Short mmCIF file of C-alpha atoms in Angstrom, two decimals:
data_model
loop_
_atom_site.label_atom_id
_atom_site.label_comp_id
_atom_site.label_asym_id
_atom_site.label_seq_id
_atom_site.Cartn_x
_atom_site.Cartn_y
_atom_site.Cartn_z
CA MET A 1 0.00 0.00 0.00
CA ALA A 2 2.77 2.43 0.90
CA SER A 3 4.66 1.91 -2.35
CA ALA A 4 1.46 2.09 -4.41
CA ALA A 5 0.41 5.34 -2.76
CA ALA A 6 3.89 6.79 -3.29
CA GLU A 7 3.77 5.89 -6.98
CA LYS A 8 0.48 7.77 -7.27
CA GLY A 9 2.04 10.86 -5.69
CA LEU A 10 0.12 10.47 -2.41
CA ALA A 11 3.04 11.14 -0.10
CA THR A 12 1.00 11.63 3.07
CA ALA A 13 -1.05 8.50 2.48
CA ALA A 14 2.11 6.49 1.83
CA ALA A 15 3.69 7.79 5.02
CA LEU A 16 0.52 7.03 6.98
CA CYS A 17 0.67 3.41 5.81
CA ALA A 18 4.26 3.19 7.01
CA VAL A 19 3.41 4.69 10.40
CA ILE A 20 0.44 2.38 10.95
CA TYR A 21 2.48 -0.66 9.98
CA SER A 22 5.22 0.37 12.39
CA VAL A 23 3.09 1.02 15.49
CA GLN A 24 0.21 -1.43 15.12
CA LYS A 25 1.92 -4.09 17.24
CA PHE A 26 2.19 -1.66 20.15
CA VAL A 27 -1.58 -1.20 20.00
CA GLY A 28 -2.60 -4.82 19.61
CA ALA A 29 -0.09 -6.66 21.80
CA PRO A 30 -1.22 -5.42 25.27
CA ILE A 31 -4.90 -6.06 24.56
CA ALA A 32 -4.31 -9.44 22.92
CA SER A 33 -2.18 -10.49 25.88
CA ALA A 34 -4.74 -9.28 28.45
CA MET A 35 -7.63 -11.01 26.69
CA GLY A 36 -5.53 -14.14 26.30
CA ILE A 37 -4.81 -14.23 30.03
CA ARG A 38 -8.51 -13.80 30.86
CA TYR A 39 -9.44 -16.61 28.49
CA GLY A 40 -6.51 -18.72 29.65
CA LYS A 41 -7.76 -18.61 33.24
CA LYS A 42 -11.12 -19.95 32.08
CA LEU A 43 -9.38 -22.72 30.16
CA LEU A 44 -7.26 -23.58 33.18
CA LYS A 45 -10.31 -23.82 35.43
CA ALA A 46 -12.07 -26.16 33.00
CA TYR A 47 -8.88 -28.19 32.54
CA ARG A 48 -8.42 -28.68 36.27
CA GLU A 49 -12.05 -29.70 36.74
CA ASN A 50 -11.92 -32.38 34.04
CA PRO A 51 -8.43 -32.93 32.59
CA ALA A 52 -9.38 -36.32 31.16
CA GLN A 53 -11.81 -34.66 28.75
CA PHE A 54 -9.11 -32.51 27.18
CA LYS A 55 -6.56 -35.30 27.11
CA LYS A 56 -9.07 -37.45 25.27
CA GLN A 57 -9.56 -34.71 22.71
CA GLU A 58 -5.81 -34.32 22.28
CA THR A 59 -5.22 -38.02 21.63
CA GLY A 60 -8.47 -38.77 19.84
CA ASN A 61 -7.20 -37.95 16.37
CA GLY A 62 -5.56 -41.14 15.20
CA ALA A 63 -5.69 -40.56 11.47
CA SER A 64 -2.31 -40.34 9.87
CA ALA A 65 -1.69 -37.22 7.85
CA LYS A 66 -0.64 -37.51 4.23
CA VAL A 67 3.04 -36.83 3.74
CA SER A 68 3.69 -34.18 1.10
CA PHE A 69 6.37 -34.27 -1.57
CA ALA A 70 8.38 -31.61 0.24
CA ASP A 71 8.28 -33.57 3.49
CA LYS A 72 9.41 -36.74 1.72
CA HIS A 73 12.40 -34.98 0.20
CA LYS A 74 13.47 -32.57 2.92
CA GLU A 75 17.10 -33.00 1.93
CA TRP A 76 16.39 -31.23 -1.36
CA TYR A 77 15.06 -28.10 0.31
CA SER A 78 18.00 -26.27 1.77
CA ALA A 79 17.71 -22.71 3.06
CA ASN A 80 18.98 -21.34 -0.26
CA VAL A 81 16.50 -23.43 -2.25
CA MET A 82 13.55 -22.28 -0.15
CA MET A 83 14.59 -18.64 -0.43
CA ALA A 84 14.96 -19.09 -4.19
CA LEU A 85 11.46 -20.59 -4.41
CA VAL A 86 9.99 -17.63 -2.54
CA ALA A 87 11.85 -15.20 -4.79
CA ALA A 88 10.69 -17.07 -7.90
CA GLY A 89 7.10 -16.97 -6.69
CA SER A 90 7.35 -13.23 -6.06
CA TRP A 91 8.80 -12.69 -9.53
CA VAL A 92 6.00 -14.69 -11.18
CA ALA A 93 3.40 -12.79 -9.14
CA HIS A 94 4.81 -9.45 -10.31
CA ILE A 95 4.72 -10.58 -13.94
CA LEU A 96 1.12 -11.75 -13.60
CA GLY A 97 0.25 -8.47 -11.91
CA ASP A 98 1.65 -6.54 -14.89
CA LEU A 99 -0.17 -8.72 -17.42
CA THR A 100 -3.56 -8.72 -15.68
CA PRO A 101 -5.73 -6.18 -13.84
CA ILE A 102 -5.28 -8.22 -10.65
CA ASN A 103 -2.70 -6.82 -8.23
CA TYR A 104 0.50 -8.82 -7.78
CA SER A 105 -0.16 -9.28 -4.05
CA ILE A 106 -3.28 -11.30 -4.81
CA TRP A 107 -1.35 -13.39 -7.34
CA ALA A 108 1.33 -14.00 -4.71
CA LEU A 109 -1.35 -15.16 -2.28
CA LEU A 110 -2.88 -17.52 -4.85
CA LEU A 111 0.51 -18.93 -5.82
CA GLY A 112 1.31 -19.53 -2.17
CA VAL A 113 -1.95 -21.39 -1.65
CA VAL A 114 -1.39 -23.54 -4.74
CA CYS A 115 2.20 -24.38 -3.78
CA ALA A 116 1.22 -25.24 -0.21
CA ALA A 117 -1.74 -27.36 -1.31
CA SER A 118 0.31 -29.25 -3.87
CA GLY A 119 3.01 -30.06 -1.34
CA LEU A 120 5.77 -29.13 -3.78
CA VAL A 121 6.97 -26.30 -1.54
CA PRO A 122 7.53 -26.69 2.22
CA THR A 123 5.17 -24.85 4.52
CA LYS A 124 6.57 -21.64 6.06
CA PRO A 125 9.68 -21.59 3.86
CA LEU A 126 10.85 -18.24 5.23
CA GLN A 127 10.80 -19.48 8.81
CA LYS A 128 12.46 -22.78 7.93
CA SER A 129 15.19 -21.01 5.98
CA ASN A 130 15.72 -18.55 8.86
CA SER A 131 15.09 -15.66 6.48
CA TYR A 132 11.86 -14.31 7.95
CA GLY A 133 13.73 -11.62 9.87
CA LEU A 134 15.59 -10.62 6.72
CA MET A 135 12.29 -10.35 4.88
CA MET A 136 10.86 -8.11 7.61
CA VAL A 137 13.90 -5.85 7.35
CA ALA A 138 13.33 -5.63 3.60
CA VAL A 139 9.67 -4.78 4.16
CA PHE A 140 10.56 -1.98 6.53
CA GLY A 141 13.24 -0.82 4.12
CA SER A 142 10.67 -0.58 1.34
CA ILE A 143 8.27 1.59 3.33
CA ILE A 144 10.77 3.90 5.04
CA PRO A 145 11.32 5.98 1.84
CA SER A 146 7.63 6.87 2.06
CA LEU A 147 8.51 9.13 5.00
CA ALA A 148 11.07 11.12 3.02
CA LYS A 149 8.52 13.44 1.43
CA VAL A 150 6.66 14.19 4.65
CA SER A 151 7.18 17.65 6.10
CA LEU A 152 7.07 18.58 9.77
CA SER A 153 3.73 20.26 9.23
CA ASP A 154 2.24 16.91 8.22
CA LEU A 155 3.23 15.13 11.44
CA GLY A 156 0.37 16.54 13.49
CA THR A 157 -2.17 15.55 10.86
CA MET A 158 -0.68 12.07 10.54
CA ALA A 159 -0.69 11.59 14.32
CA PHE A 160 -4.36 12.55 14.48
CA GLN A 161 -5.22 10.26 11.57
CA THR A 162 -3.33 7.38 13.15
CA ILE A 163 -5.17 7.78 16.46
CA VAL A 164 -8.53 7.99 14.70
CA LEU A 165 -7.85 4.89 12.60
CA PHE A 166 -6.75 2.78 15.55
CA ALA A 167 -9.64 4.05 17.68
CA ALA A 168 -12.11 3.14 14.93
CA ALA A 169 -10.52 -0.30 14.57
CA LEU A 170 -10.66 -0.97 18.31
CA ILE A 171 -14.27 0.19 18.49
CA GLY A 172 -15.10 -2.18 15.65
CA VAL A 173 -13.35 -5.06 17.41
CA ALA A 174 -15.19 -4.32 20.66
CA LEU A 175 -18.49 -4.06 18.83
CA VAL A 176 -18.09 -7.33 16.94
CA GLY A 177 -16.29 -9.26 19.66
CA TRP A 178 -18.13 -8.08 22.76
CA VAL A 179 -21.38 -6.20 22.11
CA LEU A 180 -22.91 -8.05 19.17
CA PRO A 181 -23.71 -11.77 19.39
CA THR A 182 -21.00 -12.52 16.82
CA TRP A 183 -18.70 -13.50 19.70
CA LYS A 184 -20.70 -16.73 19.90
CA LEU A 185 -18.89 -17.91 16.78
CA VAL A 186 -15.84 -18.59 18.96
CA GLY A 187 -17.74 -19.19 22.20
CA ASP A 188 -16.17 -16.53 24.43
CA LYS A 189 -16.08 -12.72 24.47
CA ASP A 190 -12.51 -12.49 25.73
CA LEU A 191 -11.34 -14.83 23.00
CA ALA A 192 -13.30 -12.92 20.34
CA VAL A 193 -11.74 -9.59 21.31
CA GLY A 194 -8.31 -11.21 21.55
CA ILE A 195 -8.64 -12.61 18.03
CA GLY A 196 -9.75 -9.20 16.79
CA VAL A 197 -6.82 -7.21 18.19
CA GLU A 198 -4.41 -9.99 17.33
CA GLN A 199 -4.87 -8.94 13.71
CA PHE A 200 -2.60 -6.00 14.50
CA LEU A 201 0.22 -8.44 15.22
CA GLY A 202 0.58 -11.35 12.84
CA PHE A 203 3.25 -14.03 12.92
CA PRO A 204 5.39 -14.57 14.97
CA SER A 205 4.04 -12.12 17.56
CA ASN A 206 0.82 -14.10 17.96
CA VAL A 207 2.78 -17.27 18.74
CA VAL A 208 4.92 -15.41 21.27
CA ILE A 209 1.84 -14.04 23.04
CA CYS A 210 0.29 -17.52 23.24
CA ARG A 211 3.48 -18.83 24.81
CA GLU A 212 3.64 -15.96 27.30
CA VAL A 213 -0.02 -16.43 28.25
CA GLY A 214 0.62 -20.12 28.88
CA ASP A 215 3.62 -19.32 31.07
CA ALA A 216 1.72 -16.64 32.98
CA VAL A 217 -1.45 -18.64 33.66
CA GLY A 218 -0.34 -22.26 33.87
CA GLU A 219 1.52 -23.62 36.87
CA THR A 220 2.70 -27.00 35.62
CA PRO A 221 4.35 -27.78 32.26
CA GLU A 222 1.20 -29.67 31.22
CA GLU A 223 -1.06 -26.72 32.02
CA LYS A 224 1.21 -24.27 30.23
CA ALA A 225 1.37 -26.47 27.14
CA PHE A 226 -2.40 -26.97 27.17
CA ILE A 227 -3.16 -23.24 27.33
CA GLU A 228 -0.56 -22.38 24.71
CA ASP A 229 -1.73 -25.06 22.28
CA THR A 230 -5.40 -24.20 22.76
CA LEU A 231 -4.85 -20.47 22.28
CA ASN A 232 -2.54 -21.00 19.32
CA VAL A 233 -5.38 -22.30 17.16
CA PRO A 234 -7.67 -19.23 17.14
CA TYR A 235 -4.89 -16.66 17.38
CA VAL A 236 -2.65 -18.06 14.67
CA VAL A 237 -5.43 -19.27 12.34
CA GLY A 238 -7.21 -15.94 12.79
CA GLY A 239 -4.02 -14.13 11.85
CA ILE A 240 -3.52 -16.25 8.76
CA THR A 241 -7.12 -15.77 7.65
CA VAL A 242 -7.27 -12.01 8.10
CA ILE A 243 -3.70 -10.78 7.70
CA THR A 244 -2.52 -13.17 5.01
CA VAL A 245 -5.73 -13.65 3.03
CA LEU A 246 -8.28 -10.90 3.64
CA SER A 247 -5.89 -7.97 4.03
CA THR A 248 -3.91 -8.99 0.95
CA MET A 249 -7.02 -9.21 -1.20
CA LEU A 250 -8.41 -5.96 0.19
CA ALA A 251 -5.13 -4.13 -0.34
CA GLY A 252 -4.94 -5.45 -3.88
CA PHE A 253 -8.36 -4.06 -4.73
CA VAL A 254 -7.74 -0.73 -2.99
CA ILE A 255 -4.45 -0.24 -4.84
CA ASN A 256 -6.25 -0.55 -8.16
CA MET A 257 -8.70 2.14 -7.02
CA LEU A 258 -6.02 4.74 -6.27
#
């Protein structure tokens, strides 16, 4: 979004995207952690009352998962190979974006889904190749130039816009996750709000918060592992669904409207 806005000559909008991307974790992390602790205490109480029920659920899935091509031939997928595959996918997505009216980010998402579903590419190749941090540095490096054309007189306006945007987002999360009955989709208001604000974080912050909640609430290693594993599912899956899928598609459509 930042680069697209900059290409259109919208310097303030590009800088605003960079600012929001930079500070969103500071907004979402405290609330996601607090809601996770509240929900974790409820989980712990239920676990202590009937631990056999949860252990049965954990061991009840006896079906063996199908081994993908990438898992069968792990020795072929070194760190360099996985980084090359990601780079090749990005290159193909950019070409398809130039040839079609569909933004390259959506093509990248579709290519990622196809590669993961086919099993030809390992899941989470950036993490497995230890290049996720490098990618994040590159992302920040690509949005920092957006701030170059911002004058000091624009800082006050951008600060106000940032506060308004985050306030509107938090109000929306509270409305959907607490006030309206939509929280029943996940079965708990604290969990619903936690999933909502967790969208400010993404991977790996959501995994770190789940681990910290487990350590803070659980007393034994079994309790900590149970809380972490249970919270990982909605937090991480919610992040993948919204951040990876929905936000990418929405950004792709908005870019074409600029």
